[in-house]
């Protein structure tokens, strides 16, 4: 179902620029960084029954160590954002609630384009995967402050520049002229759904704001 005019205008206000068909999608920073940090902080005693203190210390610092920005609010002033703009990015979105899948849907919906994205190419830390498995959470739908999604022609050049500067980044998909938004994992795919509540709400009543 298409968004109404007011809802579309609000959504478009969240996204800087617009995607065009034929562009590549670049993720900078890993998925669910902020979510992993909050889970570690709030569930330390439970998690410590399964994981070592050293493992949890690393998980608690993922946003600091693997994020490209400290928080969503200051993303537009960070080095990665500026590098992407200089490289010709046409659309930029600082991830937050709902994680990278929400970011993909919002950018595509705001720009009226389709997309194909590969879950296996999305940067994600092993700490995130293992902690999410404990609580049966989908890390691709979890709070991802610290990461940014870009739309750009020739995304690999931007990826290499970001990696050269020490930032995790990858081309994770491309846009197209269709109305389909497909998520691939190997040979199988499913359609990208409109974002629902962040996965953290399954085990936390509220999510602390930056």
mmCIF file of C-alpha atoms in Angstrom:
data_model
loop_
_atom_site.group_PDB
_atom_site.id
_atom_site.type_symbol
_atom_site.label_atom_id
_atom_site.label_comp_id
_atom_site.label_asym_id
_atom_site.label_seq_id
_atom_site.Cartn_x
_atom_site.Cartn_y
_atom_site.Cartn_z
ATOM 1 C CA UNK A 1 0.000 0.000 0.000
ATOM 2 C CA UNK A 2 1.372 3.384 -1.009
ATOM 3 C CA UNK A 3 1.932 6.087 1.570
ATOM 4 C CA UNK A 4 -0.366 9.098 1.704
ATOM 5 C CA UNK A 5 0.953 12.526 0.774
ATOM 6 C CA UNK A 6 1.692 13.650 4.334
ATOM 7 C CA UNK A 7 3.377 10.360 5.251
ATOM 8 C CA UNK A 8 5.463 10.443 2.070
ATOM 9 C CA UNK A 9 6.580 14.014 2.723
ATOM 10 C CA UNK A 10 7.591 13.062 6.277
ATOM 11 C CA UNK A 11 9.511 10.058 4.981
ATOM 12 C CA UNK A 12 11.269 12.068 2.278
ATOM 13 C CA UNK A 13 12.335 14.569 4.933
ATOM 14 C CA UNK A 14 14.258 11.760 6.675
ATOM 15 C CA UNK A 15 16.326 10.918 3.591
ATOM 16 C CA UNK A 16 18.963 13.250 2.175
ATOM 17 C CA UNK A 17 18.677 13.254 -1.632
ATOM 18 C CA UNK A 18 16.972 10.621 -3.780
ATOM 19 C CA UNK A 19 17.947 7.277 -5.280
ATOM 20 C CA UNK A 20 17.861 6.735 -9.041
ATOM 21 C CA UNK A 21 17.453 3.447 -10.878
ATOM 22 C CA UNK A 22 20.752 1.799 -11.724
ATOM 23 C CA UNK A 23 22.673 3.030 -8.679
ATOM 24 C CA UNK A 24 24.501 0.872 -6.164
ATOM 25 C CA UNK A 25 23.694 0.722 -2.466
ATOM 26 C CA UNK A 26 26.631 1.084 -0.106
ATOM 27 C CA UNK A 27 26.473 0.290 3.611
ATOM 28 C CA UNK A 28 29.123 1.976 5.758
ATOM 29 C CA UNK A 29 29.461 0.629 9.274
ATOM 30 C CA UNK A 30 28.097 -2.709 10.481
ATOM 31 C CA UNK A 31 24.477 -3.715 11.116
ATOM 32 C CA UNK A 32 22.890 -3.435 14.570
ATOM 33 C CA UNK A 33 25.857 -1.791 16.266
ATOM 34 C CA UNK A 34 23.845 0.330 18.671
ATOM 35 C CA UNK A 35 21.425 -2.509 19.316
ATOM 36 C CA UNK A 36 24.260 -4.853 20.216
ATOM 37 C CA UNK A 37 25.743 -2.308 22.600
ATOM 38 C CA UNK A 38 22.401 -1.799 24.377
ATOM 39 C CA UNK A 39 21.779 -5.540 24.636
ATOM 40 C CA UNK A 40 25.224 -6.031 26.133
ATOM 41 C CA UNK A 41 24.766 -3.227 28.645
ATOM 42 C CA UNK A 42 21.263 -4.262 29.711
ATOM 43 C CA UNK A 43 21.685 -8.048 29.631
ATOM 44 C CA UNK A 44 25.289 -8.379 30.801
ATOM 45 C CA UNK A 45 24.612 -10.804 33.649
ATOM 46 C CA UNK A 46 22.489 -13.075 31.467
ATOM 47 C CA UNK A 47 24.945 -12.973 28.572
ATOM 48 C CA UNK A 48 27.892 -13.584 30.874
ATOM 49 C CA UNK A 49 26.551 -17.088 31.504
ATOM 50 C CA UNK A 50 27.287 -17.861 27.849
ATOM 51 C CA UNK A 51 30.043 -15.454 26.832
ATOM 52 C CA UNK A 52 33.296 -14.388 28.448
ATOM 53 C CA UNK A 53 33.806 -10.946 29.900
ATOM 54 C CA UNK A 54 36.284 -10.166 27.120
ATOM 55 C CA UNK A 55 33.732 -11.049 24.452
ATOM 56 C CA UNK A 56 31.117 -8.849 26.103
ATOM 57 C CA UNK A 57 33.555 -5.982 26.536
ATOM 58 C CA UNK A 58 34.194 -6.078 22.787
ATOM 59 C CA UNK A 59 30.450 -6.255 22.059
ATOM 60 C CA UNK A 60 29.835 -3.265 24.291
ATOM 61 C CA UNK A 61 32.281 -1.199 22.245
ATOM 62 C CA UNK A 62 31.150 -2.177 18.749
ATOM 63 C CA UNK A 63 29.651 1.193 17.911
ATOM 64 C CA UNK A 64 32.830 2.938 18.965
ATOM 65 C CA UNK A 65 35.087 0.515 17.110
ATOM 66 C CA UNK A 66 33.084 -0.231 13.947
ATOM 67 C CA UNK A 67 30.634 2.621 13.566
ATOM 68 C CA UNK A 68 31.247 5.421 11.094
ATOM 69 C CA UNK A 69 29.474 8.012 13.227
ATOM 70 C CA UNK A 70 28.857 8.364 16.950
ATOM 71 C CA UNK A 71 25.101 8.817 16.667
ATOM 72 C CA UNK A 72 22.392 9.389 14.099
ATOM 73 C CA UNK A 73 22.001 13.069 14.973
ATOM 74 C CA UNK A 74 25.540 14.043 13.992
ATOM 75 C CA UNK A 75 25.878 11.806 10.931
ATOM 76 C CA UNK A 76 25.625 14.646 8.390
ATOM 77 C CA UNK A 77 28.773 16.260 9.787
ATOM 78 C CA UNK A 78 30.916 13.103 9.897
ATOM 79 C CA UNK A 79 33.841 12.321 7.593
ATOM 80 C CA UNK A 80 32.106 9.365 5.929
ATOM 81 C CA UNK A 81 29.082 11.465 4.962
ATOM 82 C CA UNK A 82 31.366 14.120 3.448
ATOM 83 C CA UNK A 83 33.423 11.524 1.559
ATOM 84 C CA UNK A 84 30.252 10.051 0.084
ATOM 85 C CA UNK A 85 28.985 13.450 -1.011
ATOM 86 C CA UNK A 86 32.338 14.202 -2.635
ATOM 87 C CA UNK A 87 32.211 10.853 -4.435
ATOM 88 C CA UNK A 88 28.810 11.723 -5.920
ATOM 89 C CA UNK A 89 26.331 9.957 -3.626
ATOM 90 C CA UNK A 90 22.790 10.956 -4.565
ATOM 91 C CA UNK A 91 21.056 9.661 -1.442
ATOM 92 C CA UNK A 92 22.235 9.310 2.153
ATOM 93 C CA UNK A 93 20.492 7.920 5.224
ATOM 94 C CA UNK A 94 21.770 7.583 8.785
ATOM 95 C CA UNK A 95 20.424 4.302 10.123
ATOM 96 C CA UNK A 96 18.453 4.111 13.350
ATOM 97 C CA UNK A 97 15.423 2.158 14.581
ATOM 98 C CA UNK A 98 14.437 -0.787 12.431
ATOM 99 C CA UNK A 99 18.024 -1.298 11.305
ATOM 100 C CA UNK A 100 19.327 -1.682 7.790
ATOM 101 C CA UNK A 101 16.131 -3.245 6.423
ATOM 102 C CA UNK A 102 14.166 -0.183 7.509
ATOM 103 C CA UNK A 103 16.825 2.024 5.915
ATOM 104 C CA UNK A 104 16.564 0.149 2.605
ATOM 105 C CA UNK A 105 12.773 0.362 2.567
ATOM 106 C CA UNK A 106 12.684 4.037 3.496
ATOM 107 C CA UNK A 107 15.232 5.072 0.888
ATOM 108 C CA UNK A 108 13.513 3.065 -1.854
ATOM 109 C CA UNK A 109 10.024 4.244 -0.886
ATOM 110 C CA UNK A 110 11.073 7.899 -0.648
ATOM 111 C CA UNK A 111 12.638 7.643 -4.121
ATOM 112 C CA UNK A 112 9.972 5.429 -5.768
ATOM 113 C CA UNK A 113 12.497 2.849 -6.986
ATOM 114 C CA UNK A 114 12.911 -0.894 -6.676
ATOM 115 C CA UNK A 115 16.006 -2.638 -5.367
ATOM 116 C CA UNK A 116 17.822 -5.928 -5.007
ATOM 117 C CA UNK A 117 19.973 -6.347 -1.882
ATOM 118 C CA UNK A 118 22.055 -9.289 -0.668
ATOM 119 C CA UNK A 119 21.871 -10.032 3.067
ATOM 120 C CA UNK A 120 25.187 -11.882 2.899
ATOM 121 C CA UNK A 121 27.007 -8.730 1.819
ATOM 122 C CA UNK A 122 25.794 -6.537 4.665
ATOM 123 C CA UNK A 123 28.653 -5.864 7.116
ATOM 124 C CA UNK A 124 27.890 -7.452 10.482
ATOM 125 C CA UNK A 125 30.026 -8.411 13.467
ATOM 126 C CA UNK A 126 30.149 -11.950 14.845
ATOM 127 C CA UNK A 127 29.403 -10.587 18.311
ATOM 128 C CA UNK A 128 26.112 -9.216 16.985
ATOM 129 C CA UNK A 129 25.178 -12.510 15.342
ATOM 130 C CA UNK A 130 25.853 -14.581 18.458
ATOM 131 C CA UNK A 131 24.093 -12.239 20.886
ATOM 132 C CA UNK A 132 21.047 -11.948 18.631
ATOM 133 C CA UNK A 133 20.853 -15.738 18.437
ATOM 134 C CA UNK A 134 20.517 -15.894 22.228
ATOM 135 C CA UNK A 135 17.354 -13.767 22.113
ATOM 136 C CA UNK A 136 16.083 -14.896 18.696
ATOM 137 C CA UNK A 137 16.370 -11.384 17.253
ATOM 138 C CA UNK A 138 16.889 -10.372 13.638
ATOM 139 C CA UNK A 139 19.994 -8.128 13.609
ATOM 140 C CA UNK A 140 19.014 -6.609 10.261
ATOM 141 C CA UNK A 141 15.912 -5.137 11.915
ATOM 142 C CA UNK A 142 17.706 -3.823 14.984
ATOM 143 C CA UNK A 143 18.863 -0.368 16.047
ATOM 144 C CA UNK A 144 21.809 0.565 13.814
ATOM 145 C CA UNK A 145 22.981 4.015 14.882
ATOM 146 C CA UNK A 146 26.601 4.307 13.796
ATOM 147 C CA UNK A 147 25.975 3.078 10.238
ATOM 148 C CA UNK A 148 24.972 4.927 7.056
ATOM 149 C CA UNK A 149 23.383 3.808 3.784
ATOM 150 C CA UNK A 150 24.293 5.509 0.503
ATOM 151 C CA UNK A 151 23.040 5.410 -3.055
ATOM 152 C CA UNK A 152 25.726 6.106 -5.645
ATOM 153 C CA UNK A 153 26.817 5.261 -9.171
ATOM 154 C CA UNK A 154 30.069 3.296 -9.012
ATOM 155 C CA UNK A 155 29.772 2.302 -5.374
ATOM 156 C CA UNK A 156 32.910 0.158 -5.314
ATOM 157 C CA UNK A 157 35.152 3.225 -5.609
ATOM 158 C CA UNK A 158 33.496 4.730 -2.525
ATOM 159 C CA UNK A 159 33.838 1.418 -0.671
ATOM 160 C CA UNK A 160 37.557 1.267 -1.385
ATOM 161 C CA UNK A 161 38.050 4.865 -0.252
ATOM 162 C CA UNK A 162 36.155 4.239 2.986
ATOM 163 C CA UNK A 163 38.100 1.060 3.682
ATOM 164 C CA UNK A 164 41.352 2.903 3.007
ATOM 165 C CA UNK A 165 40.322 5.339 5.744
ATOM 166 C CA UNK A 166 39.605 2.433 8.100
ATOM 167 C CA UNK A 167 35.805 2.304 7.832
ATOM 168 C CA UNK A 168 33.905 -0.958 7.195
ATOM 169 C CA UNK A 169 31.883 -0.670 3.984
ATOM 170 C CA UNK A 170 30.407 -2.825 1.216
ATOM 171 C CA UNK A 171 28.229 -2.639 -1.881
ATOM 172 C CA UNK A 172 25.128 -4.559 -0.789
ATOM 173 C CA UNK A 173 22.762 -4.090 -3.718
ATOM 174 C CA UNK A 174 21.464 -1.954 -6.544
ATOM 175 C CA UNK A 175 18.359 -0.017 -7.479
ATOM 176 C CA UNK A 176 16.089 -0.582 -10.481
ATOM 177 C CA UNK A 177 13.004 0.831 -12.223
ATOM 178 C CA UNK A 178 10.586 -1.794 -10.909
ATOM 179 C CA UNK A 179 8.367 -1.614 -7.854
ATOM 180 C CA UNK A 180 9.949 -4.776 -6.404
ATOM 181 C CA UNK A 181 12.282 -4.626 -3.418
ATOM 182 C CA UNK A 182 13.957 -7.993 -3.044
ATOM 183 C CA UNK A 183 16.281 -9.358 -0.367
ATOM 184 C CA UNK A 184 18.502 -12.192 -1.529
ATOM 185 C CA UNK A 185 20.286 -14.825 0.525
ATOM 186 C CA UNK A 186 21.982 -17.212 -1.843
ATOM 187 C CA UNK A 187 19.579 -18.277 -4.579
ATOM 188 C CA UNK A 188 16.446 -17.530 -2.559
ATOM 189 C CA UNK A 189 14.849 -14.157 -2.024
ATOM 190 C CA UNK A 190 11.963 -12.510 -0.228
ATOM 191 C CA UNK A 191 10.332 -9.130 -0.608
ATOM 192 C CA UNK A 192 11.335 -6.276 1.641
ATOM 193 C CA UNK A 193 8.498 -5.421 4.000
ATOM 194 C CA UNK A 194 7.442 -2.072 5.386
ATOM 195 C CA UNK A 195 9.323 -1.529 8.688
ATOM 196 C CA UNK A 196 7.701 -2.714 11.897
ATOM 197 C CA UNK A 197 8.839 -2.118 15.477
ATOM 198 C CA UNK A 198 12.545 -2.437 16.169
ATOM 199 C CA UNK A 199 13.628 -5.905 17.322
ATOM 200 C CA UNK A 200 14.865 -4.506 20.628
ATOM 201 C CA UNK A 201 11.289 -3.858 21.721
ATOM 202 C CA UNK A 202 10.809 -7.619 21.970
ATOM 203 C CA UNK A 203 12.945 -7.668 25.094
ATOM 204 C CA UNK A 204 13.167 -3.991 26.158
ATOM 205 C CA UNK A 205 10.203 -1.774 27.031
ATOM 206 C CA UNK A 206 11.995 1.372 25.913
ATOM 207 C CA UNK A 207 15.078 2.101 23.825
ATOM 208 C CA UNK A 208 17.400 4.749 25.300
ATOM 209 C CA UNK A 209 17.924 7.684 22.964
ATOM 210 C CA UNK A 210 21.332 9.115 22.149
#
